[in-house]
Coordinates of C-alpha atoms and ligand atoms in Angstrom, one line a residue:
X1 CA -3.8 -4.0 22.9
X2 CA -6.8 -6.1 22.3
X3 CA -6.2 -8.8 19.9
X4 CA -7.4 -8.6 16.5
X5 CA -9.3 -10.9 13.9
X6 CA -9.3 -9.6 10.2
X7 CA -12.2 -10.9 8.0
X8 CA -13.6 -10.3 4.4
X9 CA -14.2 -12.0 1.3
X10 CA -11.0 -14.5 -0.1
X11 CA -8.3 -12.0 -1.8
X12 CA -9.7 -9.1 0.4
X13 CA -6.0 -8.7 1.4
X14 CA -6.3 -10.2 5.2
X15 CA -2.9 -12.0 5.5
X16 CA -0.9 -8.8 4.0
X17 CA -2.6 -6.6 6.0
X18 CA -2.4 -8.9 9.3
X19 CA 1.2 -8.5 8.8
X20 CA 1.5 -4.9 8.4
X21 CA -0.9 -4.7 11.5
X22 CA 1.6 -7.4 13.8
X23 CA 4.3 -5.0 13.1
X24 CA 2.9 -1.6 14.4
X25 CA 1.4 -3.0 17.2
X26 CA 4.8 -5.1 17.8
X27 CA 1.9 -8.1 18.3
X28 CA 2.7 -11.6 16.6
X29 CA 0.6 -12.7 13.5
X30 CA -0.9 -15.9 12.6
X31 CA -2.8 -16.8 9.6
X32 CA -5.6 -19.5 10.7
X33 CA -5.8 -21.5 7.3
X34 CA -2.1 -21.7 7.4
X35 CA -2.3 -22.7 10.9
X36 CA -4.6 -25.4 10.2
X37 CA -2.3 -26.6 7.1
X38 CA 0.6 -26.9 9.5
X39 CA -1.1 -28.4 12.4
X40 CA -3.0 -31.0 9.9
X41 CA -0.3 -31.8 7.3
X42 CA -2.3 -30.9 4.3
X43 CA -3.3 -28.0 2.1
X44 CA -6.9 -27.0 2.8
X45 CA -7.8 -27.8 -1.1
X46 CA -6.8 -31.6 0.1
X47 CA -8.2 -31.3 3.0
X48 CA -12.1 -30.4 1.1
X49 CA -10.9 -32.9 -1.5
X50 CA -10.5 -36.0 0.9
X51 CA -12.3 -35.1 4.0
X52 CA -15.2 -32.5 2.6
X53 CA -15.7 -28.6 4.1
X54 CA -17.6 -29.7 7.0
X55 CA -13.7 -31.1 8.5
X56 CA -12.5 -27.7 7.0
X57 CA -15.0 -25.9 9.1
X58 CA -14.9 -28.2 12.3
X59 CA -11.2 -27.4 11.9
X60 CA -11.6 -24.2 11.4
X61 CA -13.2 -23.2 14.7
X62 CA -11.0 -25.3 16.6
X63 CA -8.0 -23.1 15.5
X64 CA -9.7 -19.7 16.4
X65 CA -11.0 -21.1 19.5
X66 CA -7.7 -22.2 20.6
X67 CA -5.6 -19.5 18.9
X68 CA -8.2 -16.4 20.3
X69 CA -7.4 -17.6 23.9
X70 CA -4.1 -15.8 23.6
X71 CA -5.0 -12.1 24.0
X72 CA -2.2 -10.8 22.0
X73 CA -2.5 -12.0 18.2
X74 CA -3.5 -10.2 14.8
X75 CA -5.3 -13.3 13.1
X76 CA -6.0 -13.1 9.5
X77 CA -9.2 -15.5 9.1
X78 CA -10.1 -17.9 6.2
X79 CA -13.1 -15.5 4.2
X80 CA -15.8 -18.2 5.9
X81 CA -14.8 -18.0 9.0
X82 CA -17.6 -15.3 10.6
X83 CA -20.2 -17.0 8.5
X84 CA -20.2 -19.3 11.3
X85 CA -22.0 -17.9 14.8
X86 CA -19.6 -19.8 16.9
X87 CA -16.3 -18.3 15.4
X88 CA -17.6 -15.0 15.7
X89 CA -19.2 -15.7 20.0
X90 CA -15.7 -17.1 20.3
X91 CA -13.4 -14.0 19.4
X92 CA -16.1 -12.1 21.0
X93 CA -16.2 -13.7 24.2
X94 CA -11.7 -13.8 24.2
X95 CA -12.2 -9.7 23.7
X96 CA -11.0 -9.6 20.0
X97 CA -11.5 -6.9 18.0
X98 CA -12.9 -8.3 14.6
X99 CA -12.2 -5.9 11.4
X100 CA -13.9 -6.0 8.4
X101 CA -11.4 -5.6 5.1
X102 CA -14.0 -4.4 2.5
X103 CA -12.3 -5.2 -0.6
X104 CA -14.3 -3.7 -3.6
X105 CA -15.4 -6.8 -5.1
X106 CA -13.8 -5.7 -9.0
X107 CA -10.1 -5.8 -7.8
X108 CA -11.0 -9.2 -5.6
X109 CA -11.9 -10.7 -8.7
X110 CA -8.6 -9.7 -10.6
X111 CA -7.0 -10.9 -7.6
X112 CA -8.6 -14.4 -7.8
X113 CA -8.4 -14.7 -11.5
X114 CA -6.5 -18.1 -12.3
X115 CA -6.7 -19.4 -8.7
X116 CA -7.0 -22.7 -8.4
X117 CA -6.0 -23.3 -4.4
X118 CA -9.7 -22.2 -3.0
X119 CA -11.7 -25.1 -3.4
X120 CA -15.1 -22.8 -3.0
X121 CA -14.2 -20.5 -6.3
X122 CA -14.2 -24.0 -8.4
X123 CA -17.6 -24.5 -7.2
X124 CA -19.4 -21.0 -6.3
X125 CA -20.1 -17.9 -8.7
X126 CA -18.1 -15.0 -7.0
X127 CA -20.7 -12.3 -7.3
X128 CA -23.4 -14.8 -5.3
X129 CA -21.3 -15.6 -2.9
X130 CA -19.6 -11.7 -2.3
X131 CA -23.1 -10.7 -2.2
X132 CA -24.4 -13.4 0.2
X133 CA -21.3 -12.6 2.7
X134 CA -21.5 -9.0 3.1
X135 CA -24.1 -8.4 5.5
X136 CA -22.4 -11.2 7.5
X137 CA -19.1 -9.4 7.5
X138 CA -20.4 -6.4 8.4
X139 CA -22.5 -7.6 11.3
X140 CA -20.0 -9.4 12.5
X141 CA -17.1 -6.6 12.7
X142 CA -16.3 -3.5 15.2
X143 CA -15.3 -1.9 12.3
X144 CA -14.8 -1.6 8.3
X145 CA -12.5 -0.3 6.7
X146 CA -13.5 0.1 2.2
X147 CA -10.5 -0.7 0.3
X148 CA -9.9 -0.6 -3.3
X149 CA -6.5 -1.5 -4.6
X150 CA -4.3 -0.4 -1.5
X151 CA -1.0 -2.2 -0.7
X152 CA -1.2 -3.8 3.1
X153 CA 0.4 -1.4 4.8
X154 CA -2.3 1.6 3.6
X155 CA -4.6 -0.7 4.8
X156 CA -2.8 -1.1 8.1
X157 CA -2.8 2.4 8.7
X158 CA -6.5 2.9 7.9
X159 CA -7.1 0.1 10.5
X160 CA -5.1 1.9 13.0
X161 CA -6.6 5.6 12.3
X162 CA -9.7 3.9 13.0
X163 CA -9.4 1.6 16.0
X164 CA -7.7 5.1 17.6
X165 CA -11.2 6.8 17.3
X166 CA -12.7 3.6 18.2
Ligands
LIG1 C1 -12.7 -19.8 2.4 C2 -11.6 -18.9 2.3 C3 -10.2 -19.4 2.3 C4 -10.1 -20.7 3.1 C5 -11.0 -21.7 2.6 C6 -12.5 -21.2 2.6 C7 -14.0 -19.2 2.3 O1 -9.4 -18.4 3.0 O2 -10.4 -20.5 4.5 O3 -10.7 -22.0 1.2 O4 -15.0 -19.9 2.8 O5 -14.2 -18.1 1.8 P1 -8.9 -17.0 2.3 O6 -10.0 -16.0 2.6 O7 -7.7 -16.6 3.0 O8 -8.7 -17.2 0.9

C-alpha cells in the first residue's frame, strides 16, 4: 500500500479519519501537527505566538519531508499544509497518495465553534479562508471524498471504496 496524506480544511475530520484509515490498512498513523508538538516541546498556538507561522510552516515541511520518506504511513496533515507547493512535490515525489476530506463547510464551522487552540481562526474569517483553500485542496489530491457529518470510520470506508477503483 502506498502511503497516504489526508488534507482539508481545520475540523474536516483528518486525524479521526487517519486513524480509522491506519487500522484497515494495518498501516501506522501519525498526525504531523502533533508530530511537530512532540518533536518541538510546544503546542503549535505557542509556537505562532513566540516564534510566528513562518517557524510553524518551516517546521511544517520538515516533518512531512522527513515523515513521507517512510512509504508506509496514513498522515493526517495540519489544513495548510498543501497550500504550500513544496509539501505537496514532497509527498508526490515519496509516492503518497494525498486525499482530499471535503467537509461541507456548515458542520466545520459547528465543529470549530469555541476553539481557541488554531491560532489562524483568531485571526482569519472562516468563510474567506474555506473559500480561498478549496481549489488548492482539490488540485492538490488524487482523490475527494464530500463529507457531511459522517463519523471517521464512514469516512474511512468511503476513502477505501474509492482508492479500490482508483
Ligand atoms: C492550520 C491547521 C492546523 C494547524 C495549524 C495551521 C491551517 O491543523 O496545522 O494551526 O493552516 O489550517 P488542523 O487542520 O489539524 O486543525
Amino acid at each position: 500500500m502506498r502511503g497516504i496524506a489526508l488534507c482539508g480544511f481545520m475540523g474536516c475530520g483528518k486525524t479521526t479519519v487517519a486513524k480509522a484509515l491506519s487500522a484497515h490498512y494495518e498501516l501506522k498513523h501519525i498526525d504531523t501537527d502533533k508530530y511537530i508538538e512532540e518533536k518541538s516541546g510546544m503546542s503549535i498556538k505557542e509556537m505562532f505566538k513566540r516564534f510566528g507561522e513562518d517557524c510553524f510552516r518551516d517546521k511544517e515541511h520538515d516533518a512531512i519531508k522527513s515523515l513521507c520518506k517512510e512509504r508506509d504511513l496514513v498522515l493526517a496533515l495540519g489544513g495548510g499544509a498543501v497550500q504550500f507547493e513544496r509539501n505537496v512535490r514532497a509527498l508526490k515525489d515519496n509516492d503518497y497518495m494525498i486525499v482530499f476530506i471535503d467537509t461541507d463547510i456548515d458542520v466545520i464551522k459547528s465543529r470549530l465553534t469555541g476553539d481557541t487552540t488554531r491560532p489562524l481562526l483568531q485571526t482569519n474569517d472562516i468563510d474567506a479562508l474555506y473559500q480561498h483553500r478549496l481549489p488548492i485542496y482539490e488540485s492538490a489530491s488524487d482523490i475527494t471524498v464530500k463529507c457531511k457529518n459522517e463519523d471517521g470510520l464512514k469516512v474511512a470506508t468511503m476513502i477505501i471504496d474509492k482508492l479500490k477503483k482508483a
